[in-house]
Coordinates of C-alpha atoms in Angstrom, one line a residue:
M57 CA 36.0 -27.0 -15.6
A58 CA 35.4 -30.4 -13.5
T59 CA 38.7 -31.9 -12.0
A60 CA 39.8 -35.3 -12.9
Q61 CA 38.0 -36.9 -9.4
N62 CA 34.4 -35.3 -9.6
R63 CA 34.1 -36.0 -13.6
S64 CA 31.5 -38.5 -14.8
Y65 CA 32.5 -40.9 -16.9
A66 CA 30.5 -39.8 -19.6
E67 CA 32.5 -36.6 -19.4
T68 CA 35.8 -37.8 -19.6
I69 CA 35.1 -40.2 -22.4
A70 CA 33.9 -37.0 -24.3
E71 CA 36.5 -35.1 -23.3
L72 CA 38.6 -38.0 -24.6
E73 CA 36.4 -38.2 -28.1
Q74 CA 36.8 -34.6 -28.1
L75 CA 40.7 -34.5 -27.8
A76 CA 41.0 -37.6 -30.9
D77 CA 38.8 -35.5 -33.4
E78 CA 41.5 -32.5 -32.8
I79 CA 44.2 -35.3 -33.1
R80 CA 43.3 -36.9 -35.7
L81 CA 43.0 -33.8 -37.9
K82 CA 47.0 -32.4 -37.0
V83 CA 47.4 -36.0 -37.9
H84 CA 45.9 -35.9 -41.5
L85 CA 47.9 -33.4 -42.1
A86 CA 51.2 -34.5 -40.1
S87 CA 54.3 -36.6 -41.4
M88 CA 54.3 -40.7 -41.3
D89 CA 56.0 -41.1 -38.0
A90 CA 53.3 -39.2 -36.4
K91 CA 50.5 -41.2 -38.2
D92 CA 51.9 -44.8 -37.0
T93 CA 52.7 -42.9 -33.4
W94 CA 48.4 -42.1 -33.0
N95 CA 47.4 -45.4 -35.8
Q96 CA 49.7 -47.6 -33.7
E97 CA 50.1 -46.4 -30.2
L98 CA 47.5 -43.8 -29.1
E99 CA 44.2 -44.4 -30.9
P100 CA 43.6 -48.1 -29.4
R101 CA 44.4 -46.7 -26.0
L102 CA 41.6 -44.7 -27.4
L103 CA 39.5 -47.5 -27.9
A104 CA 40.2 -49.3 -24.1
A105 CA 40.0 -46.6 -22.8
R106 CA 36.2 -46.6 -23.7
T107 CA 35.9 -50.3 -23.3
H108 CA 36.8 -49.8 -19.6
A109 CA 34.7 -46.6 -19.1
H110 CA 31.4 -48.7 -20.0
D111 CA 32.5 -51.7 -18.4
A112 CA 33.3 -50.4 -14.8
K113 CA 30.2 -48.3 -15.5
E114 CA 27.7 -51.6 -15.6
A115 CA 30.2 -53.1 -13.0
G116 CA 29.3 -50.0 -10.9
D117 CA 25.6 -49.9 -12.0
R118 CA 25.5 -53.2 -11.0
A119 CA 26.8 -53.0 -8.1
L120 CA 24.3 -51.0 -6.9
H121 CA 21.7 -52.6 -7.8
E122 CA 22.5 -55.2 -5.8
I123 CA 23.5 -52.9 -2.6
V124 CA 19.6 -51.3 -2.7
R125 CA 18.1 -54.6 -3.1
A126 CA 19.8 -56.1 -0.4
F127 CA 18.8 -52.6 2.0
K128 CA 15.3 -53.5 0.4
A129 CA 15.5 -57.0 1.8
F130 CA 16.5 -56.3 5.0
S131 CA 13.9 -53.5 5.2
E132 CA 11.0 -55.1 4.4
S133 CA 12.5 -57.8 7.1
L134 CA 12.5 -55.2 10.6

């Protein structure tokens, strides 16, 4: 298994989704307190993690595109 530092965002989100599926099944069979904790505290954090990962990927993609453009422009100016 890959360490947290060298896993892709997609792999990390996939792991979160798998854990969430397992938790949903367990919560379905669990007490109301566990259901409340899942619904009010943890599941919203999964949504936030998805959003942050997506935003970070887009920002990274934009930054890489910009630096490639800058390198190309500099190379052409030589």
